[in-house]
Amino acid sequence: MARLHLFDLDGTLLHGTSAPVEISRQLGLEAETMELDRAISAGRIDPPEYASRVYALWAELTDAHVAAAFDGAPWLARIREVWTEIRGSGDYCAVVSLSPSFFVERLLDWGAHAAFGSRFPAVPFAEPVDPAGVLTAAAKVTITDRLCEQFGVGRADCVAYGDSMSDRDLFAAVPVSVAVNADAYLAGLATYSYTGRDLWDAYELACGLG
């Protein structure tokens, strides 16, 4: 049976940062966004409020800013190599993130079979962000179920990779999970725990090779 590998983005594929922080860095607003990251991590704001507040910060955002943020971000090593290996073995890989879809979907070009993020309007913004399109921790499980149906696998065939509270529901829903540079709470829930900057090593843990 094929397996479905599900990757979080912020703090997982991106080392020590989030897509919104990297986007805001291009506008000189990283400090404000880091504070929002701390607020959502502490539960002081929820994902829709977070999305609304970063949207307000990004009034001057252009596609060139987004491209520069993506290209300059501190990605883990060998992401594309892992996804090539997954594809070659007949398995599937997807990214499911609370970050904006216009950033997350760029990972399709790296070899992900699917990429889901919170729905934001196209850049530059000409309409408001719809709170109904903002993903939550629970939404990651819903999307996983849809992907399982699409690829003909079940939850029992899934592996999740994540780093924080937004991954807790998914870790509880699938049999194998890898905490990647994770906080202590999530690491305690995971099947395996990896600290480092090379996705291949985390992938080997999931495959029982580490």
mmCIF file of C-alpha atoms in Angstrom:
data_model
loop_
_atom_site.group_PDB
_atom_site.id
_atom_site.type_symbol
_atom_site.label_atom_id
_atom_site.label_comp_id
_atom_site.label_asym_id
_atom_site.label_seq_id
_atom_site.Cartn_x
_atom_site.Cartn_y
_atom_site.Cartn_z
ATOM 1 C CA MET A 1 0.000 0.000 0.000
ATOM 2 C CA ALA A 2 1.260 3.473 -0.876
ATOM 3 C CA ARG A 3 1.890 5.980 1.891
ATOM 4 C CA LEU A 4 0.990 9.657 2.094
ATOM 5 C CA HIS A 5 3.598 11.940 3.673
ATOM 6 C CA LEU A 6 2.118 15.183 5.056
ATOM 7 C CA PHE A 7 4.436 18.107 5.740
ATOM 8 C CA ASP A 8 3.828 21.219 7.788
ATOM 9 C CA LEU A 9 5.597 24.347 6.509
ATOM 10 C CA ASP A 10 6.349 26.871 9.255
ATOM 11 C CA GLY A 11 9.077 25.645 11.596
ATOM 12 C CA THR A 12 9.147 22.296 9.783
ATOM 13 C CA LEU A 13 10.240 22.763 6.172
ATOM 14 C CA LEU A 14 11.254 26.299 7.118
ATOM 15 C CA HIS A 15 13.868 26.298 9.870
ATOM 16 C CA GLY A 16 13.136 28.554 12.824
ATOM 17 C CA THR A 17 10.723 30.844 11.021
ATOM 18 C CA SER A 18 7.366 31.080 9.262
ATOM 19 C CA ALA A 19 6.271 32.040 5.785
ATOM 20 C CA PRO A 20 4.525 35.207 7.070
ATOM 21 C CA VAL A 21 7.712 36.328 8.830
ATOM 22 C CA GLU A 22 9.763 35.755 5.674
ATOM 23 C CA ILE A 23 7.182 37.640 3.594
ATOM 24 C CA SER A 24 7.086 40.501 6.099
ATOM 25 C CA ARG A 25 10.882 40.653 6.128
ATOM 26 C CA GLN A 26 10.685 41.867 2.539
ATOM 27 C CA LEU A 27 8.573 44.815 3.755
ATOM 28 C CA GLY A 28 10.612 45.578 6.860
ATOM 29 C CA LEU A 29 7.799 44.284 9.079
ATOM 30 C CA GLU A 30 9.283 41.063 10.433
ATOM 31 C CA ALA A 31 9.209 42.223 14.085
ATOM 32 C CA GLU A 32 5.479 42.860 13.938
ATOM 33 C CA THR A 33 4.840 39.456 12.381
ATOM 34 C CA MET A 34 7.088 37.635 14.839
ATOM 35 C CA GLU A 35 4.919 39.096 17.593
ATOM 36 C CA LEU A 36 1.837 37.731 15.845
ATOM 37 C CA ASP A 37 3.547 34.331 15.615
ATOM 38 C CA ARG A 38 4.144 34.406 19.356
ATOM 39 C CA ALA A 39 0.541 35.425 19.977
ATOM 40 C CA ILE A 40 -0.964 32.593 17.952
ATOM 41 C CA SER A 41 1.470 30.055 19.423
ATOM 42 C CA ALA A 42 0.385 31.134 22.912
ATOM 43 C CA GLY A 43 -3.283 30.928 21.991
ATOM 44 C CA ARG A 44 -3.885 34.655 22.460
ATOM 45 C CA ILE A 45 -5.271 34.962 18.924
ATOM 46 C CA ASP A 46 -6.823 32.392 16.593
ATOM 47 C CA PRO A 47 -5.909 31.657 12.946
ATOM 48 C CA PRO A 48 -8.575 33.944 11.397
ATOM 49 C CA GLU A 49 -7.455 36.900 13.515
ATOM 50 C CA TYR A 50 -3.825 36.149 12.680
ATOM 51 C CA ALA A 51 -4.663 36.112 8.977
ATOM 52 C CA SER A 52 -6.577 39.378 9.245
ATOM 53 C CA ARG A 53 -3.693 41.093 11.006
ATOM 54 C CA VAL A 54 -0.953 39.935 8.621
ATOM 55 C CA TYR A 55 -3.204 40.877 5.713
ATOM 56 C CA ALA A 56 -3.358 44.417 7.132
ATOM 57 C CA LEU A 57 0.439 44.511 7.354
ATOM 58 C CA TRP A 58 0.805 43.459 3.715
ATOM 59 C CA ALA A 59 -1.010 46.364 2.037
ATOM 60 C CA GLU A 60 2.066 47.029 -0.151
ATOM 61 C CA LEU A 61 2.835 43.382 -0.907
ATOM 62 C CA THR A 62 3.707 42.403 -4.478
ATOM 63 C CA ASP A 63 4.424 39.091 -6.143
ATOM 64 C CA ALA A 64 8.081 40.109 -6.334
ATOM 65 C CA HIS A 65 8.162 40.341 -2.527
ATOM 66 C CA VAL A 66 6.628 36.871 -2.259
ATOM 67 C CA ALA A 67 9.124 35.392 -4.725
ATOM 68 C CA ALA A 68 12.051 36.970 -2.867
ATOM 69 C CA ALA A 69 10.734 35.670 0.454
ATOM 70 C CA PHE A 70 10.368 32.154 -0.935
ATOM 71 C CA ASP A 71 13.774 32.117 -2.622
ATOM 72 C CA GLY A 72 15.585 33.575 0.398
ATOM 73 C CA ALA A 73 13.890 31.546 3.129
ATOM 74 C CA PRO A 74 15.919 29.153 5.342
ATOM 75 C CA TRP A 75 14.611 25.879 3.949
ATOM 76 C CA LEU A 76 15.712 22.529 5.301
ATOM 77 C CA ALA A 77 18.198 20.758 3.061
ATOM 78 C CA ARG A 78 17.160 18.054 0.569
ATOM 79 C CA ILE A 79 13.428 18.759 0.467
ATOM 80 C CA ARG A 80 13.271 18.157 -3.265
ATOM 81 C CA GLU A 81 15.403 15.030 -2.957
ATOM 82 C CA VAL A 82 13.008 13.597 -0.353
ATOM 83 C CA TRP A 83 9.989 14.321 -2.499
ATOM 84 C CA THR A 84 11.687 12.803 -5.546
ATOM 85 C CA GLU A 85 12.352 9.666 -3.498
ATOM 86 C CA ILE A 86 8.743 9.580 -2.274
ATOM 87 C CA ARG A 87 7.415 9.900 -5.816
ATOM 88 C CA GLY A 88 9.838 7.305 -7.121
ATOM 89 C CA SER A 89 8.730 4.761 -4.535
ATOM 90 C CA GLY A 90 5.073 5.196 -5.513
ATOM 91 C CA ASP A 91 4.159 7.173 -2.397
ATOM 92 C CA TYR A 92 2.617 10.659 -2.166
ATOM 93 C CA CYS A 93 3.684 13.906 -0.522
ATOM 94 C CA ALA A 94 1.664 16.973 0.374
ATOM 95 C CA VAL A 95 2.141 20.220 2.264
ATOM 96 C CA VAL A 96 -0.656 21.379 4.562
ATOM 97 C CA SER A 97 -0.035 24.705 6.283
ATOM 98 C CA LEU A 98 -1.881 27.544 7.972
ATOM 99 C CA SER A 99 0.298 29.982 5.991
ATOM 100 C CA PRO A 100 -1.033 31.784 2.891
ATOM 101 C CA SER A 101 -1.833 29.589 -0.080
ATOM 102 C CA PHE A 102 0.032 31.935 -2.452
ATOM 103 C CA PHE A 103 3.263 30.968 -0.657
ATOM 104 C CA VAL A 104 2.530 27.310 0.112
ATOM 105 C CA GLU A 105 1.501 26.462 -3.459
ATOM 106 C CA ARG A 106 4.942 27.413 -4.760
ATOM 107 C CA LEU A 107 6.097 24.084 -3.336
ATOM 108 C CA LEU A 108 4.237 22.261 -6.093
ATOM 109 C CA ASP A 109 7.162 23.200 -8.324
ATOM 110 C CA TRP A 110 9.468 21.341 -5.929
ATOM 111 C CA GLY A 111 7.603 18.061 -6.372
ATOM 112 C CA ALA A 112 4.753 18.029 -3.851
ATOM 113 C CA HIS A 113 1.670 16.229 -5.148
ATOM 114 C CA ALA A 114 -0.551 18.763 -3.359
ATOM 115 C CA ALA A 115 -0.141 21.956 -1.343
ATOM 116 C CA PHE A 116 -2.786 23.578 0.825
ATOM 117 C CA GLY A 117 -2.638 26.849 2.735
ATOM 118 C CA SER A 118 -5.028 29.438 4.079
ATOM 119 C CA ARG A 119 -6.872 31.075 1.195
ATOM 120 C CA PHE A 120 -5.744 34.651 0.664
ATOM 121 C CA PRO A 121 -6.673 36.907 -2.249
ATOM 122 C CA ALA A 122 -4.189 37.175 -5.086
ATOM 123 C CA VAL A 123 -1.235 39.518 -4.659
ATOM 124 C CA PRO A 124 -1.385 42.518 -4.850
ATOM 125 C CA PHE A 125 -4.518 42.490 -2.730
ATOM 126 C CA ALA A 126 -7.674 43.907 -4.243
ATOM 127 C CA GLU A 127 -10.142 42.239 -1.875
ATOM 128 C CA PRO A 128 -10.196 41.280 1.822
ATOM 129 C CA VAL A 129 -9.138 37.946 3.251
ATOM 130 C CA ASP A 130 -12.094 35.652 3.948
ATOM 131 C CA PRO A 131 -11.909 34.186 7.488
ATOM 132 C CA ALA A 132 -13.767 31.099 6.244
ATOM 133 C CA GLY A 133 -10.777 30.202 4.076
ATOM 134 C CA VAL A 134 -8.243 30.309 6.915
ATOM 135 C CA LEU A 135 -7.033 26.869 7.976
ATOM 136 C CA THR A 136 -6.892 25.568 11.544
ATOM 137 C CA ALA A 137 -5.293 22.584 13.256
ATOM 138 C CA ALA A 138 -8.537 20.634 12.776
ATOM 139 C CA ALA A 139 -8.655 21.566 9.094
ATOM 140 C CA LYS A 140 -5.363 19.739 8.561
ATOM 141 C CA VAL A 141 -7.151 16.480 9.408
ATOM 142 C CA THR A 142 -10.055 17.306 7.099
ATOM 143 C CA ILE A 143 -7.665 18.012 4.238
ATOM 144 C CA THR A 144 -5.772 14.807 4.999
ATOM 145 C CA ASP A 145 -8.976 12.804 4.663
ATOM 146 C CA ARG A 146 -9.664 14.443 1.293
ATOM 147 C CA LEU A 147 -6.140 13.644 0.126
ATOM 148 C CA CYS A 148 -6.491 10.049 1.296
ATOM 149 C CA GLU A 149 -9.597 9.698 -0.842
ATOM 150 C CA GLN A 150 -7.869 11.341 -3.805
ATOM 151 C CA PHE A 151 -4.806 9.086 -3.628
ATOM 152 C CA GLY A 152 -6.582 5.885 -2.601
ATOM 153 C CA VAL A 153 -4.963 5.500 0.805
ATOM 154 C CA GLY A 154 -6.236 5.589 4.391
ATOM 155 C CA ARG A 155 -5.204 7.396 7.539
ATOM 156 C CA ALA A 156 -3.345 4.228 8.516
ATOM 157 C CA ASP A 157 -1.035 4.842 5.547
ATOM 158 C CA CYS A 158 -0.140 8.429 6.511
ATOM 159 C CA VAL A 159 3.001 9.963 7.989
ATOM 160 C CA ALA A 160 2.865 13.500 9.411
ATOM 161 C CA TYR A 161 5.789 15.890 9.904
ATOM 162 C CA GLY A 162 5.321 18.980 12.084
ATOM 163 C CA ASP A 163 6.674 21.184 14.822
ATOM 164 C CA SER A 164 3.954 22.859 16.879
ATOM 165 C CA MET A 165 0.435 22.902 18.307
ATOM 166 C CA SER A 166 -1.080 23.373 14.853
ATOM 167 C CA ASP A 167 0.012 19.798 14.104
ATOM 168 C CA ARG A 168 -1.372 18.150 17.240
ATOM 169 C CA ASP A 169 -4.691 17.058 15.734
ATOM 170 C CA LEU A 170 -2.990 15.530 12.709
ATOM 171 C CA PHE A 171 -0.428 13.721 14.867
ATOM 172 C CA ALA A 172 -3.329 12.209 16.824
ATOM 173 C CA ALA A 173 -5.077 11.100 13.630
ATOM 174 C CA VAL A 174 -2.262 9.192 11.897
ATOM 175 C CA PRO A 175 -0.126 6.276 13.097
ATOM 176 C CA VAL A 176 3.340 7.668 12.317
ATOM 177 C CA SER A 177 4.506 11.193 13.087
ATOM 178 C CA VAL A 178 7.846 12.972 13.086
ATOM 179 C CA ALA A 179 8.393 16.037 15.259
ATOM 180 C CA VAL A 180 10.834 18.235 13.327
ATOM 181 C CA ASN A 181 12.646 20.837 15.426
ATOM 182 C CA ALA A 182 9.501 20.751 17.519
ATOM 183 C CA ASP A 183 8.454 22.186 20.841
ATOM 184 C CA ALA A 184 8.498 19.803 23.802
ATOM 185 C CA TYR A 185 4.727 19.283 23.772
ATOM 186 C CA LEU A 186 4.561 18.063 20.187
ATOM 187 C CA ALA A 187 7.744 16.023 20.505
ATOM 188 C CA GLY A 188 6.027 14.142 23.330
ATOM 189 C CA LEU A 189 3.170 13.213 20.986
ATOM 190 C CA ALA A 190 5.333 12.106 18.077
ATOM 191 C CA THR A 191 6.483 8.659 17.023
ATOM 192 C CA TYR A 192 9.915 10.078 16.248
ATOM 193 C CA SER A 193 11.686 13.338 16.982
ATOM 194 C CA TYR A 194 14.282 14.994 14.760
ATOM 195 C CA THR A 195 16.433 18.047 15.426
ATOM 196 C CA GLY A 196 18.496 19.376 12.551
ATOM 197 C CA ARG A 197 18.373 20.994 9.141
ATOM 198 C CA ASP A 198 18.163 18.074 6.694
ATOM 199 C CA LEU A 199 14.735 16.700 5.759
ATOM 200 C CA TRP A 200 16.251 13.482 4.475
ATOM 201 C CA ASP A 201 17.254 12.510 8.019
ATOM 202 C CA ALA A 202 13.707 13.113 9.286
ATOM 203 C CA TYR A 203 12.325 11.109 6.369
ATOM 204 C CA GLU A 204 14.628 8.192 7.202
ATOM 205 C CA LEU A 205 13.229 8.143 10.747
ATOM 206 C CA ALA A 206 9.711 7.893 9.351
ATOM 207 C CA CYS A 207 10.789 4.997 7.149
ATOM 208 C CA GLY A 208 12.439 3.198 10.069
ATOM 209 C CA LEU A 209 15.923 3.737 8.660
ATOM 210 C CA GLY A 210 17.211 6.264 11.203
#
